[in-house]
Tab-separated table of C-alpha atoms in Angstrom:
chain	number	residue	atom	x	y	z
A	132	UNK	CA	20.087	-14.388	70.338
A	133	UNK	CA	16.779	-14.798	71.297
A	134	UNK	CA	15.398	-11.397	71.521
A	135	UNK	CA	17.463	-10.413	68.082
A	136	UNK	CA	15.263	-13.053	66.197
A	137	UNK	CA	12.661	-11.687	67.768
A	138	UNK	CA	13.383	-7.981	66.866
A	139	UNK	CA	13.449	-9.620	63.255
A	140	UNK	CA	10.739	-11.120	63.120
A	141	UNK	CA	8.937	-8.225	64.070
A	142	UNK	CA	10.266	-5.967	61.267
A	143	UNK	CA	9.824	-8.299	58.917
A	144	UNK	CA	6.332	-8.811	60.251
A	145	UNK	CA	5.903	-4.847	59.912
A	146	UNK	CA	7.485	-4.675	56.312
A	147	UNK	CA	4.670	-7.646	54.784
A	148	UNK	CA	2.152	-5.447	56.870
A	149	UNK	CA	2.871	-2.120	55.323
A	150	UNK	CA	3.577	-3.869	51.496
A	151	UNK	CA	0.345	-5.216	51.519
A	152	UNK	CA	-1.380	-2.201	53.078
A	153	UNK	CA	-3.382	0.202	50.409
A	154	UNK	CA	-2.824	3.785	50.412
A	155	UNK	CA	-4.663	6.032	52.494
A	156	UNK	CA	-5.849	8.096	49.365
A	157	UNK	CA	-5.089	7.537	45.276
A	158	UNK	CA	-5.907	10.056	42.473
A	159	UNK	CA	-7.359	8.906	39.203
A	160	UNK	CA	-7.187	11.231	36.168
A	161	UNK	CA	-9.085	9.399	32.930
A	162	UNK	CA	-6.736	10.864	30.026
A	163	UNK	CA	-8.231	11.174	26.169
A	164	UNK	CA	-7.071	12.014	22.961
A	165	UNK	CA	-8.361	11.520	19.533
A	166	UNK	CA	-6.350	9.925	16.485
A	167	UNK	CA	-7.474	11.722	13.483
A	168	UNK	CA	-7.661	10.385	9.738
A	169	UNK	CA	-5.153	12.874	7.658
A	170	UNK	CA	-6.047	12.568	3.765
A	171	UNK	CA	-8.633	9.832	2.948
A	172	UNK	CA	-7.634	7.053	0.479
A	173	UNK	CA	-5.495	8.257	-2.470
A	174	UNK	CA	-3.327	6.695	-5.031
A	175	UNK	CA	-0.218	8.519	-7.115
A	176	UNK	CA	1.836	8.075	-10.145
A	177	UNK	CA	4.225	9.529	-12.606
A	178	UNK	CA	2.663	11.983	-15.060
A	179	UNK	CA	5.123	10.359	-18.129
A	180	UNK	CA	6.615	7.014	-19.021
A	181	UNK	CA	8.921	6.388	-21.652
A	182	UNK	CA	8.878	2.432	-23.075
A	183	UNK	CA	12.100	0.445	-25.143
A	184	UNK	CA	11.781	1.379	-28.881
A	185	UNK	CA	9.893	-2.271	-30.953
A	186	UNK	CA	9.729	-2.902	-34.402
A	187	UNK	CA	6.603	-4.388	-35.677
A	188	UNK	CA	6.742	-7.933	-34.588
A	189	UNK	CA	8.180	-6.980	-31.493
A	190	UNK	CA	7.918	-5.687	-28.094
A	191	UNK	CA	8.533	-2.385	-26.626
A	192	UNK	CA	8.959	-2.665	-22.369
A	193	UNK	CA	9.715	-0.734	-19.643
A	194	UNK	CA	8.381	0.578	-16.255
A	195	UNK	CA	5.773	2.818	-15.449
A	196	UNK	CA	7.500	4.398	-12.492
A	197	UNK	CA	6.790	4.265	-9.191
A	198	UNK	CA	2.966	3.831	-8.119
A	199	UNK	CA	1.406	4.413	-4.412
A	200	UNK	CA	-1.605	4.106	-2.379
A	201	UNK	CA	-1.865	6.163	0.873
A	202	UNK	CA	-4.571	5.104	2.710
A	203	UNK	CA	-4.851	7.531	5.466
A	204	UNK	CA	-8.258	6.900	6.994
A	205	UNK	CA	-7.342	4.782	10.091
A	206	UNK	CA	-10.183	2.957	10.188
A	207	UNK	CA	-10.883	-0.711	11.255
A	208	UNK	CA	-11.491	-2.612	8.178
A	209	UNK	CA	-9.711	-0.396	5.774
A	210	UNK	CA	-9.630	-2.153	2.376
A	211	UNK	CA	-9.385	-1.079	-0.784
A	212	UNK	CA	-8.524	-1.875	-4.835
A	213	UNK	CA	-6.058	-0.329	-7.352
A	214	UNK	CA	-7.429	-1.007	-10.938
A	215	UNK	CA	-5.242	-0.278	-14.288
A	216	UNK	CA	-6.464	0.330	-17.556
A	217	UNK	CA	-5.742	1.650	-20.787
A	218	UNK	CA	-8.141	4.930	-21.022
A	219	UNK	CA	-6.963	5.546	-24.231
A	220	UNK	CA	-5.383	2.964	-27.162
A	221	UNK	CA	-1.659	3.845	-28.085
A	222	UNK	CA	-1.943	5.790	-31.469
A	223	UNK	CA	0.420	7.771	-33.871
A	224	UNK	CA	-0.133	10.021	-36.482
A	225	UNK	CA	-4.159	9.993	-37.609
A	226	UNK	CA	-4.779	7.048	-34.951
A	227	UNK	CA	-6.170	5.092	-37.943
A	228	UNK	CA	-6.168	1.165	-37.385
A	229	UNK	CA	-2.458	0.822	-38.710
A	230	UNK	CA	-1.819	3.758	-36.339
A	231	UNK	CA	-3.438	2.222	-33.222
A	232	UNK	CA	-2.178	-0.367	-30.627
A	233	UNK	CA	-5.164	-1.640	-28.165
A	234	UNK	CA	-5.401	-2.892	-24.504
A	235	UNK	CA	-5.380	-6.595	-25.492
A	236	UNK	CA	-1.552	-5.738	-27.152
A	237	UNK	CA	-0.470	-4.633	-23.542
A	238	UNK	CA	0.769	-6.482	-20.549
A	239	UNK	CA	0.597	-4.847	-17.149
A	240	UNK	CA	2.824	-6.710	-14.713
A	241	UNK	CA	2.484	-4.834	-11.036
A	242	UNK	CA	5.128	-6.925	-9.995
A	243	UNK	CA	5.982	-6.850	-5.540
A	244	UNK	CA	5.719	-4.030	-3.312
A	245	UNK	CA	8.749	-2.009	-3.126
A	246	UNK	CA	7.771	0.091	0.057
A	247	UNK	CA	5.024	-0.795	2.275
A	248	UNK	CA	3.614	0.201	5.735
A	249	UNK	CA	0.917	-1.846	8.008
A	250	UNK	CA	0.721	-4.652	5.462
A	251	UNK	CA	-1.166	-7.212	4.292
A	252	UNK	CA	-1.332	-5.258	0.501
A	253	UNK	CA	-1.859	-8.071	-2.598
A	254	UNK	CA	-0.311	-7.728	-6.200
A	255	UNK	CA	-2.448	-8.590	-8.641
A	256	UNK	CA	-1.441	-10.549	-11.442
A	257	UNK	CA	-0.320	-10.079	-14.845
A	258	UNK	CA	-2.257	-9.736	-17.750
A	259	UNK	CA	-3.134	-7.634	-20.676
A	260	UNK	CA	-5.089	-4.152	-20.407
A	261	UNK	CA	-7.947	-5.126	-22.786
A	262	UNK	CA	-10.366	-4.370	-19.885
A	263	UNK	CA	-9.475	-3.265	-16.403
A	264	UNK	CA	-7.460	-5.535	-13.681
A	265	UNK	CA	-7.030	-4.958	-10.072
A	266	UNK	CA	-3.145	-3.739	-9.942
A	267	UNK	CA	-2.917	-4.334	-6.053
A	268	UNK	CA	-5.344	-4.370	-2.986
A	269	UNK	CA	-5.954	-4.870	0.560
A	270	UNK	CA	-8.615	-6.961	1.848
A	271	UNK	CA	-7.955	-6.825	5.254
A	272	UNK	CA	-6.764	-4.878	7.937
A	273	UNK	CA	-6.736	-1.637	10.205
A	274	UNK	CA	-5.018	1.699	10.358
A	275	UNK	CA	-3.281	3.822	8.151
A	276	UNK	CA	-1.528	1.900	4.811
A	277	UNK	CA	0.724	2.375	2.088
A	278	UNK	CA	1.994	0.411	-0.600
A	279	UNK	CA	4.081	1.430	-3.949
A	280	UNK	CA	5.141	-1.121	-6.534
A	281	UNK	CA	6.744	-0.365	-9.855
A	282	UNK	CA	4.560	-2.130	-12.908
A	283	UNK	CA	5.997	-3.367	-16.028
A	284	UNK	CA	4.317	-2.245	-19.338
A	285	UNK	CA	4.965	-4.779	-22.509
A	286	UNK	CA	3.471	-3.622	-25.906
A	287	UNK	CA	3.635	-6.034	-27.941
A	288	UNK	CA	3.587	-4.014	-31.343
A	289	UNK	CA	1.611	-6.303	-34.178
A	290	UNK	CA	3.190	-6.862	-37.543
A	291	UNK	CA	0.552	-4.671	-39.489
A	292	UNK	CA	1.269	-1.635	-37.847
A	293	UNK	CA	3.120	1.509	-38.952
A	294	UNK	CA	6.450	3.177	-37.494
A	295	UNK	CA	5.586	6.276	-35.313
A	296	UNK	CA	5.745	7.843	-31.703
A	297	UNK	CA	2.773	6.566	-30.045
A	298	UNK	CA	1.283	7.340	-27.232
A	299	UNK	CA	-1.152	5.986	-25.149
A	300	UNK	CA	-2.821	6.704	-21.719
A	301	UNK	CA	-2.387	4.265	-18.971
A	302	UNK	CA	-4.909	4.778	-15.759
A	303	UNK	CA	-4.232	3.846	-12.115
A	304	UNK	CA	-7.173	4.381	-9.666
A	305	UNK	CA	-8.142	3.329	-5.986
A	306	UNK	CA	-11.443	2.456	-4.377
């Protein structure tokens, strides 16, 4: 019994010496590879919108479509702001005052992200188009982003004007 404790406590003493024991020779190889940035920073939307019909008095609505930012310049700190505006007033026939709807007769409501990727992205809020107005934005984070949303547009056509097609221009861009 004796000398098969002690034949056990020698390969046990022989397994803790050869566990702890460092190899004779090791091989580092330092591996690199660059991440590259793809497109830049660049922001989509449809080309046409069609709105609810409104008599005058009333309000024509409807969405825009769907809008995106692709930020794509994986870079630490990458933040950015979508602005809106009305580039050009909603007009009909000779765009003469009866025939023209401004900015500050238009809502813009961004409303929440429908598809995002490496949030935090920020709606802004809702509010009429009589100047520009941040539409969504990041203020912090790193890495490649994305973020569509799909705004609301309310005209809200004034008594005094005149039945028509109108047409305006509404502008999305990203800095």
């Amino acid at each position: 019994m004796k000398v098969r404790n002690g034949v056990m406590i020698s390969v046990a003493a022989i397994g803790v010496v050869m566990a702890t024991t460092t190899p004779s020779t090791a091989a580092d190889t330092v591996t690199t590879f660059t991440v590259t940035a793809t497109t830049g920073l660049t922001i989509s939307a449809p080309g046409t919108a069609s709105l609810s019909s409104a008599a005058p008095g009333g309000s024509a609505t409807g969405s825009i479509g769907p809008v995106t930012v692709n930020d794509q310049r994986s870079q630490l700190g990458t933040t950015w702001t979508a602005t809106v505006a009305l580039s050009s007033a909603f007009t009909t026939g000779g765009a003469t005052a009866a025939e023209t709807i401004t900015g500050s007769s238009v809502t813009y409501d961004p409303g929440s992200a429908t598809s995002e990727t490496n949030p935090p992205h920020t709606a802004g809020s809702a509010g009429t188009l009589a100047s520009a107005r941040t539409a969504f934005s990041r203020a912090s984070g790193d890495g490649a982003n994305s973020v569509t949303w799909n705004p609301t547009l309310t005209v809200a056509v004034p008594a005094s004007k005149v039945s028509g097609n109108y047409s305006g221009t509404v502008t999305h861009s990203v800095a």
